[in-house]
Coordinates of C-alpha atoms in Angstrom, one line a residue:
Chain E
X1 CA -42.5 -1.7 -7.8
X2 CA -42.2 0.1 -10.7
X3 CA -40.4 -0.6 -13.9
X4 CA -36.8 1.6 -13.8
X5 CA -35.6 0.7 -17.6
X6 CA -37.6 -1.3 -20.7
X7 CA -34.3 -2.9 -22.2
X8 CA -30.4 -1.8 -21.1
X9 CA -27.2 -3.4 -22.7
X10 CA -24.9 -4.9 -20.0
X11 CA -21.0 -4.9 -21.3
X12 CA -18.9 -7.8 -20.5
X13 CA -21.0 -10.7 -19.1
X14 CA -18.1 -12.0 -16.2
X15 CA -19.0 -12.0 -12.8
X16 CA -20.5 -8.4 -12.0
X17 CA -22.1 -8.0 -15.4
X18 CA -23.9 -11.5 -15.1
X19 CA -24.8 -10.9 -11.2
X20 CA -26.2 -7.2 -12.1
X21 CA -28.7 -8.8 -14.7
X22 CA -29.9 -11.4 -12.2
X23 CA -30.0 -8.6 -9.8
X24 CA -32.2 -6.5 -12.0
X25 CA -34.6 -9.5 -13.6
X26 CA -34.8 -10.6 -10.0
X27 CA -36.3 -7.0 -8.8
X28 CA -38.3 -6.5 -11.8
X29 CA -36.9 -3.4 -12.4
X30 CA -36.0 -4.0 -16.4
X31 CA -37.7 -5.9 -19.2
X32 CA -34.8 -7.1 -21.5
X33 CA -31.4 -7.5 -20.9
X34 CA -28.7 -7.3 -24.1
X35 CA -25.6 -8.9 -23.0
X36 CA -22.3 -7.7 -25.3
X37 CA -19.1 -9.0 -25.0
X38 CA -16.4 -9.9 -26.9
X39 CA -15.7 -13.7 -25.9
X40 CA -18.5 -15.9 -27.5
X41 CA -18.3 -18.6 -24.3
X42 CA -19.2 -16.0 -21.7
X43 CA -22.1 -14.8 -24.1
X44 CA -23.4 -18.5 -24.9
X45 CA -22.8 -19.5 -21.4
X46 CA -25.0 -16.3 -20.2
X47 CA -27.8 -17.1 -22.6
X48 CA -27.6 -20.7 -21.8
X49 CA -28.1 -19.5 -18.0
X50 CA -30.8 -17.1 -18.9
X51 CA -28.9 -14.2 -17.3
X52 CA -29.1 -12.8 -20.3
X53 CA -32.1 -12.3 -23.1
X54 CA -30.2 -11.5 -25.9
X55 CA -26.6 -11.9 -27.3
X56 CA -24.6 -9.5 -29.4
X57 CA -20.6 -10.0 -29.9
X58 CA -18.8 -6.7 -29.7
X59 CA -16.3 -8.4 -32.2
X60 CA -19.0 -8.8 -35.2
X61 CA -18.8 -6.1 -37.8
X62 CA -22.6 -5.3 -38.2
X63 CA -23.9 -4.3 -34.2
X64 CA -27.2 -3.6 -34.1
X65 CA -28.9 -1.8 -30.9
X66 CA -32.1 -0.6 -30.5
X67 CA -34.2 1.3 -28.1
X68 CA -31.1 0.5 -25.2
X69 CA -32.3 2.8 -22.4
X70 CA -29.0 2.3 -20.2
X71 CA -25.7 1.0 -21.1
X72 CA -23.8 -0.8 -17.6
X73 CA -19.9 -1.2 -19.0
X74 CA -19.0 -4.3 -16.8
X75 CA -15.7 -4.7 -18.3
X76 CA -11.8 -4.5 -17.2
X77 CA -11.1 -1.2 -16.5
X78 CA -8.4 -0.6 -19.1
X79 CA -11.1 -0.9 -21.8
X80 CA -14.0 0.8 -20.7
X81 CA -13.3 3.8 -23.0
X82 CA -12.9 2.0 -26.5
X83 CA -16.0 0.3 -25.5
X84 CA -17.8 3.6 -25.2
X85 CA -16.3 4.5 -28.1
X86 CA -17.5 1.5 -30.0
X87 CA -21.2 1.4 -28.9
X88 CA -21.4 5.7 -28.8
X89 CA -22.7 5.9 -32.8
X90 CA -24.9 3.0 -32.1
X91 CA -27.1 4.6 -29.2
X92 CA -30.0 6.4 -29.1
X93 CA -30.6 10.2 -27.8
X94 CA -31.2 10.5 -24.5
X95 CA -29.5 7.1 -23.4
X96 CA -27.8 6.6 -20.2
X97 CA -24.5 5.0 -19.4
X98 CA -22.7 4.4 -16.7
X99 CA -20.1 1.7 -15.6
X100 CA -18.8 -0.7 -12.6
X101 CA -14.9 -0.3 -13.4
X102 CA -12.7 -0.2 -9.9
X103 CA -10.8 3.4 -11.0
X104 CA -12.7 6.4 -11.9
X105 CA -10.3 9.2 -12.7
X106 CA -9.0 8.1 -16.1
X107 CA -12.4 6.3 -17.0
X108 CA -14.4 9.4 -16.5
X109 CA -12.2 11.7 -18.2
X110 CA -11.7 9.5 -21.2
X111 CA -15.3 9.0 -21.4
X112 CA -16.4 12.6 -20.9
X113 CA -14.2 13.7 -23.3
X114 CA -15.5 11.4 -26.6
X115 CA -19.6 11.8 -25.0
X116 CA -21.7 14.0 -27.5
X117 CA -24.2 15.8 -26.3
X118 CA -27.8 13.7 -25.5
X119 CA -26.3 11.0 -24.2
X120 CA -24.9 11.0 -20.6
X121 CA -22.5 9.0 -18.3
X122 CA -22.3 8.6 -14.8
X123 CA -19.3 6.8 -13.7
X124 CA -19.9 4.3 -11.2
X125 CA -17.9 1.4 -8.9
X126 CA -20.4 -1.4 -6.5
X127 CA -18.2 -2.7 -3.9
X128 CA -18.9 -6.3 -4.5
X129 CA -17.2 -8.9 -6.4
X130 CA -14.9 -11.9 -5.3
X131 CA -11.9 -13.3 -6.2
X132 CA -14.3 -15.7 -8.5
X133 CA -14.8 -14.5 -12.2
X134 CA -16.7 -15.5 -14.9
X135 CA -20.4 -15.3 -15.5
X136 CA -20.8 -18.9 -13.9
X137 CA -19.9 -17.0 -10.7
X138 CA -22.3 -14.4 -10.8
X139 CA -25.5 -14.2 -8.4
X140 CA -28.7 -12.1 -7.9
X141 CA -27.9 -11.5 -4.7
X142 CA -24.7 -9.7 -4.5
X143 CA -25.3 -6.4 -4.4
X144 CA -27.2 -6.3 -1.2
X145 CA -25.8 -4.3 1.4
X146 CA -23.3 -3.0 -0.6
X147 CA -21.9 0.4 -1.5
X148 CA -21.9 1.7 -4.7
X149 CA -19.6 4.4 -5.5
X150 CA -21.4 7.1 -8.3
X151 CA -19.3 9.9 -9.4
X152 CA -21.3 12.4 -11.4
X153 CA -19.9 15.3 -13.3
X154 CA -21.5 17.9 -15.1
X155 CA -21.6 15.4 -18.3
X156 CA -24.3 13.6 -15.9
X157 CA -27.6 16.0 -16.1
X158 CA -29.6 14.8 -12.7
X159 CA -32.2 12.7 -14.4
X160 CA -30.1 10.1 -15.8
X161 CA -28.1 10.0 -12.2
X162 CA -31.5 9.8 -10.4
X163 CA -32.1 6.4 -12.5
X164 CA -28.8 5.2 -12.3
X165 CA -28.7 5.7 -8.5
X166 CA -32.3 4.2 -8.0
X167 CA -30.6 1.1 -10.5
X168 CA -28.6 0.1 -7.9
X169 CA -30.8 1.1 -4.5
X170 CA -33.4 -0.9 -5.8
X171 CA -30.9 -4.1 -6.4
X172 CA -29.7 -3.4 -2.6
X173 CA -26.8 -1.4 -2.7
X174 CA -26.2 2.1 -0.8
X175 CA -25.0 4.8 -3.3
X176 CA -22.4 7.1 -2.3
X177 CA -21.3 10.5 -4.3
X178 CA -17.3 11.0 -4.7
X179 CA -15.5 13.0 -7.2
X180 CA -13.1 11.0 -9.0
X181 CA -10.1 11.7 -7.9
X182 CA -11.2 11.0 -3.7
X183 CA -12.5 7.6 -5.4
X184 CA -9.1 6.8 -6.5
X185 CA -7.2 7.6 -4.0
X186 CA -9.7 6.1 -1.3
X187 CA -9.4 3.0 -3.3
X188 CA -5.8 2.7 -4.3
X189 CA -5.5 2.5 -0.3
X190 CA -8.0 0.5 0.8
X191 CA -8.5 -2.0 -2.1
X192 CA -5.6 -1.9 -4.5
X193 CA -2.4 -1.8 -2.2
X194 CA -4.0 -4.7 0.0
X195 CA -4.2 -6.9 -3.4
X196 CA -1.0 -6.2 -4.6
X197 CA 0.6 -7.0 -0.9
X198 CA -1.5 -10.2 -1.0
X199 CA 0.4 -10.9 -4.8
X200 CA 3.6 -10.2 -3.2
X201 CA 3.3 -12.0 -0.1
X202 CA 2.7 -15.4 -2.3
X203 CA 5.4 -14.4 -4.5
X204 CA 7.9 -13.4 -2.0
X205 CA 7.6 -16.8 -0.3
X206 CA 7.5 -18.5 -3.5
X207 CA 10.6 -17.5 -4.5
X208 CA 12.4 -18.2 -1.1
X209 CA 14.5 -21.1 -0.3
X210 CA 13.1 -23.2 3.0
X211 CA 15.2 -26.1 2.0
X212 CA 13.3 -29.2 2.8
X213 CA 10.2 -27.5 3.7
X214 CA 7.3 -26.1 1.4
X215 CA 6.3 -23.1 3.7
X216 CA 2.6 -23.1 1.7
X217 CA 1.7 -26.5 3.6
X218 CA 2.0 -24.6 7.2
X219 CA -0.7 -22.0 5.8
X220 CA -3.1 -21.9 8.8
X221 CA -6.8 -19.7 8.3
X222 CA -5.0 -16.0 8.3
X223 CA -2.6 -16.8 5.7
X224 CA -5.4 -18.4 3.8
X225 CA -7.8 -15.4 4.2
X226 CA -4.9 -12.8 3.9
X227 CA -4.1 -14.0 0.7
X228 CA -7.1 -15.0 -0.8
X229 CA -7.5 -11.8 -3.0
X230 CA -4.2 -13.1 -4.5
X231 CA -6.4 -15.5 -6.3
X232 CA -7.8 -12.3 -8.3
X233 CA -7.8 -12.1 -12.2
X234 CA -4.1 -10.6 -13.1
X235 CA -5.3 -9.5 -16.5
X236 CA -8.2 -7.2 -14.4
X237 CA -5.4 -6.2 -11.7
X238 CA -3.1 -5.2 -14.4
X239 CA -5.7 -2.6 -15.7
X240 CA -6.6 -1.4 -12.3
X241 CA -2.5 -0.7 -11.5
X242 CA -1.9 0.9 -14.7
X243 CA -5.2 3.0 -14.7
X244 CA -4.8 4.4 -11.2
X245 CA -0.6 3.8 -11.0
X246 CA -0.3 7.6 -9.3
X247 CA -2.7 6.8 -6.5
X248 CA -1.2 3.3 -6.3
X249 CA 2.6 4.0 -6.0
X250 CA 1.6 7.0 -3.2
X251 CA -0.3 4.0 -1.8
X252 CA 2.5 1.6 -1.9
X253 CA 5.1 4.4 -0.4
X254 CA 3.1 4.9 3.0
X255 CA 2.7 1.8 3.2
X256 CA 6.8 1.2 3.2
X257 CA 7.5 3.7 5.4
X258 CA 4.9 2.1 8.1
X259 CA 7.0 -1.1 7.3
X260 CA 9.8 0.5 7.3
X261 CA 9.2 2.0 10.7
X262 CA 7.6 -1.6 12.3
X263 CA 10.9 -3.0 11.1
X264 CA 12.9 0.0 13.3
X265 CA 11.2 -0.6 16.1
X266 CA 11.7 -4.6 16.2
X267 CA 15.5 -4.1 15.3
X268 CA 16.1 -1.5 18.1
X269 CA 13.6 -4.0 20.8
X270 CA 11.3 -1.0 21.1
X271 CA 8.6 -3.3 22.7
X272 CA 6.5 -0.9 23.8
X273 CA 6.0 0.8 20.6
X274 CA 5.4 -2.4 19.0
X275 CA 3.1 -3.1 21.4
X276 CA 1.3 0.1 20.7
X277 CA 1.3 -0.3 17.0
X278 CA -0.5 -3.9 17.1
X279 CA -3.3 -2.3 19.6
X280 CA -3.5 0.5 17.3
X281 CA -4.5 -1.9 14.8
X282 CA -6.5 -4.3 16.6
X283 CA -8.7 -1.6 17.8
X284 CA -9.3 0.2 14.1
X285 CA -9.7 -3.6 12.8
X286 CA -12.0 -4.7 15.3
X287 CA -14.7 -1.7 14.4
X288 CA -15.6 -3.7 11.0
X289 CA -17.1 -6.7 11.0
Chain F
X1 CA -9.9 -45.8 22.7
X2 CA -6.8 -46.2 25.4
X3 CA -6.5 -43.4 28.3
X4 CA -3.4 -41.3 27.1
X5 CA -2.5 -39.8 30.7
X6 CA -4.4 -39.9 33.7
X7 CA -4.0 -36.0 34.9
X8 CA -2.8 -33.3 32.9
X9 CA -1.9 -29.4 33.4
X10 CA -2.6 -26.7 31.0
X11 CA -0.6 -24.2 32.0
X12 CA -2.6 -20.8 30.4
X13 CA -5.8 -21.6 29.9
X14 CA -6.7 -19.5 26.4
X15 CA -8.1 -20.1 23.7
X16 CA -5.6 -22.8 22.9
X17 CA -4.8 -24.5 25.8
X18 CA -8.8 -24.4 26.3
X19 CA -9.6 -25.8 23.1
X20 CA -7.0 -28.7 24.3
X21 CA -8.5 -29.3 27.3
X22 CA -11.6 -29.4 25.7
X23 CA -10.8 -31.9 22.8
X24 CA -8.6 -34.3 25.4
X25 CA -11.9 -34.8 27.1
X26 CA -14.0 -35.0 24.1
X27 CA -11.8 -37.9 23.2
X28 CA -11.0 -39.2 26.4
X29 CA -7.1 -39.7 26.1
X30 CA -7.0 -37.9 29.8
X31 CA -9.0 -38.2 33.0
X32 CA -8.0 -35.0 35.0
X33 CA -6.8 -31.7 34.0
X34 CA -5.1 -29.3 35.8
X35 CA -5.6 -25.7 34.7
X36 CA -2.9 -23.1 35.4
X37 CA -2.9 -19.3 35.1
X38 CA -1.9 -16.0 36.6
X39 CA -5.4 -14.6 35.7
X40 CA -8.4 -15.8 38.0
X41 CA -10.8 -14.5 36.2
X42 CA -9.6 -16.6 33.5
X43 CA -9.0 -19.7 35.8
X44 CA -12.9 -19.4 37.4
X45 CA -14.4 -19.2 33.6
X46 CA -12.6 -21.7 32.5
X47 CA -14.0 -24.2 35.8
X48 CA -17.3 -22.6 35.4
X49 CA -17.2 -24.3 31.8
X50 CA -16.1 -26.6 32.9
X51 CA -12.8 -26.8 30.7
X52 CA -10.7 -27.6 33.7
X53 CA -11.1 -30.0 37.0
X54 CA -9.0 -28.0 38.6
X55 CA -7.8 -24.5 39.4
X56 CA -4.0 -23.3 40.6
X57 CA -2.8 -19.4 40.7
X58 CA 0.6 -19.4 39.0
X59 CA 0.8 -16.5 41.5
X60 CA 0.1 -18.3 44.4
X61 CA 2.6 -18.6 47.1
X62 CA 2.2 -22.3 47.7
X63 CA 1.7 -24.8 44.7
X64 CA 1.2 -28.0 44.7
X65 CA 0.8 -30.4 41.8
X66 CA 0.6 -33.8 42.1
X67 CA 0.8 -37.0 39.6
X68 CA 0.8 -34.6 36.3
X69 CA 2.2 -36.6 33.6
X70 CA 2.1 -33.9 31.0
X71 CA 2.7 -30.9 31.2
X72 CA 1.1 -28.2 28.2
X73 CA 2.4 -24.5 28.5
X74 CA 0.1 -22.4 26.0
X75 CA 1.2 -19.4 27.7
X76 CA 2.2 -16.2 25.5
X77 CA 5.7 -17.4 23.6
X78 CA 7.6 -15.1 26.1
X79 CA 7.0 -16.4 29.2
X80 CA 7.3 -19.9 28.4
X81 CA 10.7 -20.9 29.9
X82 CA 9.8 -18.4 32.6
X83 CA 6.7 -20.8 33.7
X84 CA 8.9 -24.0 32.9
X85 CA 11.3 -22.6 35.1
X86 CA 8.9 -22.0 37.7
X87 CA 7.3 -25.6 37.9
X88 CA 10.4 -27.7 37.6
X89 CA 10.5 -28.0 41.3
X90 CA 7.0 -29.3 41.5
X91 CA 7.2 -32.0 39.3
X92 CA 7.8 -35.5 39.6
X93 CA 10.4 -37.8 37.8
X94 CA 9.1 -38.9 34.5
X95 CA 7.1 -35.8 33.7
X96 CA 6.8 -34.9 30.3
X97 CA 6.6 -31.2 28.9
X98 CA 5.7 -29.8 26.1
X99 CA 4.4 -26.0 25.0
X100 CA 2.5 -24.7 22.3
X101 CA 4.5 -21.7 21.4
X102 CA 4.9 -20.2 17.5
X103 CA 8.1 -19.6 18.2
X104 CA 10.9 -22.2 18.8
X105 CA 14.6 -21.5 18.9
X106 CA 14.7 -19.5 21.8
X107 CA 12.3 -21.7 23.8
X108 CA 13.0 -25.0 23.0
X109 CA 17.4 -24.0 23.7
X110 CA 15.4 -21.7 26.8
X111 CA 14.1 -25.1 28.2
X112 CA 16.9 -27.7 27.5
X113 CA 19.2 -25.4 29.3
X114 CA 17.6 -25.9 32.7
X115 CA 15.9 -29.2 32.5
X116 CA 17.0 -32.0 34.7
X117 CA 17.4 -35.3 34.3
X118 CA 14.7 -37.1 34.5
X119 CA 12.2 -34.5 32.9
X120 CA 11.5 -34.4 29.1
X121 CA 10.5 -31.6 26.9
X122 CA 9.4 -31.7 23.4
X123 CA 8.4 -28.2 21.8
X124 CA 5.1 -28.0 19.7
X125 CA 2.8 -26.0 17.8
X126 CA -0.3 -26.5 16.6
X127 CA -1.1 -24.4 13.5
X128 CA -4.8 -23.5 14.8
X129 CA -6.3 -20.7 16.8
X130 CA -7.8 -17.7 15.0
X131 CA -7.4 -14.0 15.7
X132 CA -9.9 -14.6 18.4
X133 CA -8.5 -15.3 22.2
X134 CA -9.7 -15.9 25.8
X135 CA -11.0 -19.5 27.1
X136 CA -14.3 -18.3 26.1
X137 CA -13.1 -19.1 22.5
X138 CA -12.1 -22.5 23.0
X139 CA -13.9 -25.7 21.7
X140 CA -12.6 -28.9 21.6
X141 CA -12.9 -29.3 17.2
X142 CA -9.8 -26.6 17.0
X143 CA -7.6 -28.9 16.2
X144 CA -9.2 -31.3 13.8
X145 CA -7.6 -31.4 10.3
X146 CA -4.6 -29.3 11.7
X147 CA -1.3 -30.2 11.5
X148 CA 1.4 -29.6 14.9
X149 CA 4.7 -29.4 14.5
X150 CA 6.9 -30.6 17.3
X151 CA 10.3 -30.3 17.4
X152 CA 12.1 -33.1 19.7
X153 CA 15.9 -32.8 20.6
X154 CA 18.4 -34.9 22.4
X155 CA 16.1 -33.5 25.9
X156 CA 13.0 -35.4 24.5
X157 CA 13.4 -39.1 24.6
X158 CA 11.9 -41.7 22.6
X159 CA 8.7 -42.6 24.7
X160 CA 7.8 -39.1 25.4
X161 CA 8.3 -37.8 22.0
X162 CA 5.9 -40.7 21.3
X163 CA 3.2 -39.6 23.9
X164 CA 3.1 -36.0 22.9
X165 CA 2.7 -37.2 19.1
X166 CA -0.1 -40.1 20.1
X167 CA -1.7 -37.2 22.2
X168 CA -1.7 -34.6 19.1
X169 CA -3.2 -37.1 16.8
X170 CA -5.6 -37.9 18.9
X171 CA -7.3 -35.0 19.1
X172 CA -7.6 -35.0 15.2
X173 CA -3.9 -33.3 14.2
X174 CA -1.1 -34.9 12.1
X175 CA 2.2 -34.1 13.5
X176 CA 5.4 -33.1 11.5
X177 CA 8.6 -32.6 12.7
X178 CA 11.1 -30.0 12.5
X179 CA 14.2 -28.4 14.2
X180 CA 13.3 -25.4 16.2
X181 CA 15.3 -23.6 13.5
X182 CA 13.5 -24.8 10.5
X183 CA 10.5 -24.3 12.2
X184 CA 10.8 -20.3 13.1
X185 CA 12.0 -19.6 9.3
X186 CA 8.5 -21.5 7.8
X187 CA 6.9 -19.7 10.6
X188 CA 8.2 -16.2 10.0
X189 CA 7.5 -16.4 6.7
X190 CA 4.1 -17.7 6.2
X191 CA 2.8 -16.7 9.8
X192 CA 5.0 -13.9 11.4
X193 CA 5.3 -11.8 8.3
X194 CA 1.5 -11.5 6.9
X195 CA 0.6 -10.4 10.9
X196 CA 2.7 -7.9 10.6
X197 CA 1.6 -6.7 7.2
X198 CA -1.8 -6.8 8.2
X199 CA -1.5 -4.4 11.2
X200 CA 1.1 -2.4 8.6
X201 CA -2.0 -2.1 6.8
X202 CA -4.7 -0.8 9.3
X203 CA -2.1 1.5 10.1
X204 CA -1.0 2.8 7.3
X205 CA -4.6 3.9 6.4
X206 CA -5.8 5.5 9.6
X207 CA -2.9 7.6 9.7
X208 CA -3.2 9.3 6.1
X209 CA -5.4 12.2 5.1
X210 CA -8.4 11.5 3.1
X211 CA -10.3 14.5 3.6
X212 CA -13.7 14.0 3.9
X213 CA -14.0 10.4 3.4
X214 CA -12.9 7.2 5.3
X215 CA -11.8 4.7 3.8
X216 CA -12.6 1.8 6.3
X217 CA -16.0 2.6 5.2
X218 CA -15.6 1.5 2.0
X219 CA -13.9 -1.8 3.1
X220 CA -14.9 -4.7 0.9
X221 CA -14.8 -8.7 1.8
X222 CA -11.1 -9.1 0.5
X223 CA -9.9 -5.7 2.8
X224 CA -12.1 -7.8 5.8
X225 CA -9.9 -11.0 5.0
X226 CA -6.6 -9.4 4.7
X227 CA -7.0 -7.6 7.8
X228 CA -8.7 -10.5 9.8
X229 CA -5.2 -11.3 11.6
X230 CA -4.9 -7.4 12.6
X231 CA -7.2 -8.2 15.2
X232 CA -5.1 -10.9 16.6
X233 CA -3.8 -10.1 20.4
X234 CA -1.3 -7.5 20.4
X235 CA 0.5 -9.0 23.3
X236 CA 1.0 -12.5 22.0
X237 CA 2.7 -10.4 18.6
X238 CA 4.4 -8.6 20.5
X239 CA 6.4 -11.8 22.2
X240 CA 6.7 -13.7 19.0
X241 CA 7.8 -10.8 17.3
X242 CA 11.0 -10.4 19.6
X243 CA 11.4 -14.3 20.4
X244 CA 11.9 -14.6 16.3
X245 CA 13.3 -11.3 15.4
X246 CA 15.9 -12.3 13.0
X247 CA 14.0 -14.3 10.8
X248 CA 11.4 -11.9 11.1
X249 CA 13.8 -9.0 9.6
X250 CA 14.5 -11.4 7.1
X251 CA 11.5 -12.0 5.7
X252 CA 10.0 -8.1 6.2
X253 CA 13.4 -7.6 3.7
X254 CA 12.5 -10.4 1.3
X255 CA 9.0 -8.9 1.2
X256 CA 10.1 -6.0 0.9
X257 CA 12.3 -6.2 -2.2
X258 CA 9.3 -7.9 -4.0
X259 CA 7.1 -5.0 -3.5
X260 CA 10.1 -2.5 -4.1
X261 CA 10.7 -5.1 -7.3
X262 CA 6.4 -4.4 -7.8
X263 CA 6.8 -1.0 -7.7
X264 CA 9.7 -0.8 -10.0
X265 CA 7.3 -2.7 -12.4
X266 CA 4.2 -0.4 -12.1
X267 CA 6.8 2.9 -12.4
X268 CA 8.0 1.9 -15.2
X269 CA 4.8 0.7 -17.0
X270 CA 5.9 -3.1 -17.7
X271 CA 2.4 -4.4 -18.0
X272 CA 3.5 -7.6 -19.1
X273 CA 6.0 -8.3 -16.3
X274 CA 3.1 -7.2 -13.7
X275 CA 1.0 -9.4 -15.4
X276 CA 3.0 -12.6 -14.7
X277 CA 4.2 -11.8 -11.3
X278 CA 0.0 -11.9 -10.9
X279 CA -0.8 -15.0 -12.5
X280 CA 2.2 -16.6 -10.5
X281 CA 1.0 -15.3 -7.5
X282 CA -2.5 -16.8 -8.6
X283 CA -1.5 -19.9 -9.4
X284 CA -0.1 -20.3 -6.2
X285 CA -2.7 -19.5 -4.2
X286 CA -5.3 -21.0 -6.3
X287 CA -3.9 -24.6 -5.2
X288 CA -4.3 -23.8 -1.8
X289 CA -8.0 -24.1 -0.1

């Protein structure tokens, strides 16, 4: 298979920056891999693992890049921009850059606006990951059978979104087109809301009195699994909330009224309904795997 | 390894009460077992896999049971004191019951009010069983590593209270006790309440507008794992949500007034408040397995 890229910078060397360069050495698709980041362990730790070929700290006063053909922005969310920002005057012509952040709206926007013209962004979000982090967790395997999320705008051009889409085909994923704003509020819904009522769950029972009794030693497998995303990196959730908090909050409000109406119907002993309800449920849930 | 009891019943023959058929056995605390249900398709699986010895219709006109010892209801929480009811008159002095219901207040204060003399009832629960159901689920490892609660009362006396407990270890759980009260607040809290949030969930998405997209389709591994426990049996929620409904309110109202707290937080932008109700929430979880 043919080569997609000689050398592309990967931002932020954590979990999906460190498992898309194993991805990409793995397929053959790139040459040399550039890892930047700002913490000098994640960078020594990613050289050390050979997930990347080359180190550059985004903190050291003199950056030099050359000939970077694609730059992949793998960091939190809430500093995807300034990163752009930092690397623009440093890129060649013609180079491509695109990013893995979990909101799109603000990101795009922010990014479009600063872009001069010859160089070209494609926002982008693969929908892998764990509740691990750090470039110890990363693997060359994760993208496979995954969707990734591109949302091209006319700051794209079609070549550099042809390469960026093929980028993540050839490392298994399925692209998918969205605008934006559908992106956000598809994920606010079906990825935000669900971590931030895993956080409050914990919390909720956390800060409960159960007397002698420590209700966390009666967690059976669902509360373990419901919760697990609870275990995800606040610092990257507190980005996500803030960057798509209009989505999120609509998000959060349907999801109180359905409580809200669940709590009705138990209150007034509307079995049936309830009944209803959990089939409802049962039969959407049961469709994925 | 000493026989436990020499014939059994397992009155509903599920999931659970055929993975305790199945592990009683396995580890040969029990020569016969008895297998009782009001489903005969269910009743002929389970002797076809030979989970059971024997058969008996709950429906049947004419019952007989003879030399039980124990006596296991892993019927659907609601119908519990129904079935106890129901069976008194067939069994012999001595007998020992106990159920495997999540809830406990109503059933175990269901149960002492109509047990005579001479009969002894401890309430239980195993904390096992997935969102999966039907005998063709059971196996006889369920229970290893679990723990049971039981809940005995002035009803369970000193040597059966002992049997059930011997009987529970023995097929690999550790058993802790409760009051029936105590029990159904831990329960509702870290069982009832994330079932319930999990079908809130599904619900709340399939009935929203997204356009042209889905957003099940983009459902990633930590949407999969919150949701698991939507897929649970709609009728068996449907009893333990009614048999526990006041703790049950309580804790939807706790939860809540975290997430009303949560969105409070996000509203008014206080990153660094959202930021430790995430780590706390992480740290908490994190401890667990």
């Amino acid at each position: 298979m043919a080569l997609l890229f000689n050398k592309i910078a990967i931002v932020g060397v954590g979990m999906i920056g460190g498992s898309i360069a194993l991805a990409a050495k793995k397929r053959k698709i790139i040459r040399e891999i550039v890892g930047i980041d700002i913490d000098k362990k994640s960078l020594d730790e990613a050289k050390t693992l050979k997930v990347i070929d080359y180190a550059v700290n985004l903190k050291s006063k003199k950056i030099v890049l050359s000939k970077i053909k694609l730059v992949i922005i793998a960091t939190p969310v809430r500093s995807i921009v300034q990163v752009v920002r930092k690397l623009l005057p440093l890129l060649d012509r013609g180079t491509i850059i695109t990013d893995t952040g979990s909101v799109k709206g603000s990101v795009v926007s922010g990014i479009n606006s600063i872009l001069p013209k010859g160089i070209f962004f494609i926002g982008g979000h693969p929908i892998a990951g764990s509740e691990l982090s750090g470039v110890e967790s990363a693997y060359g395997d994760l993208f496979i059978g995954t969707k990734t999320i591109l949302t091209p705008t006319v700051k794209s051009n079609h070549f550099s979104f042809k390469k960026v889409k093929q980028f993540w085909e050839r490392i298994g994923s399925t692209v998918v087109l969205m605008t934006p704003k559908e992106h956000d509020k598809v994920f606010a819904a079906i990825s935000h809301l669900p971590h931030l009522l895993a956080f409050s769950l914990v919390n909720t029972l956390s800060k409960r009195n159960f007397k002698n009794q420590n209700p966390f030693d009666y967690a059976g497998g669902g509360f373990k699994d419901f919760t697990r995303i609870a275990q995800s990196n606040p610092a990257m959730w507190h980005d996500i909330v803030f960057e798509n908090k209009e989505e999120i909050l609509n998000s959060i409000n349907c999801f109180m009224s359905t409580l809200e109406k669940i709590k009705g119907l138990i209150k007034k002993g509307k079995g049936a309904k309830i009944k209803k309800e959990f089939f409802k449920a049962q039969r959407i849930r049961s469709k994925l795997s």
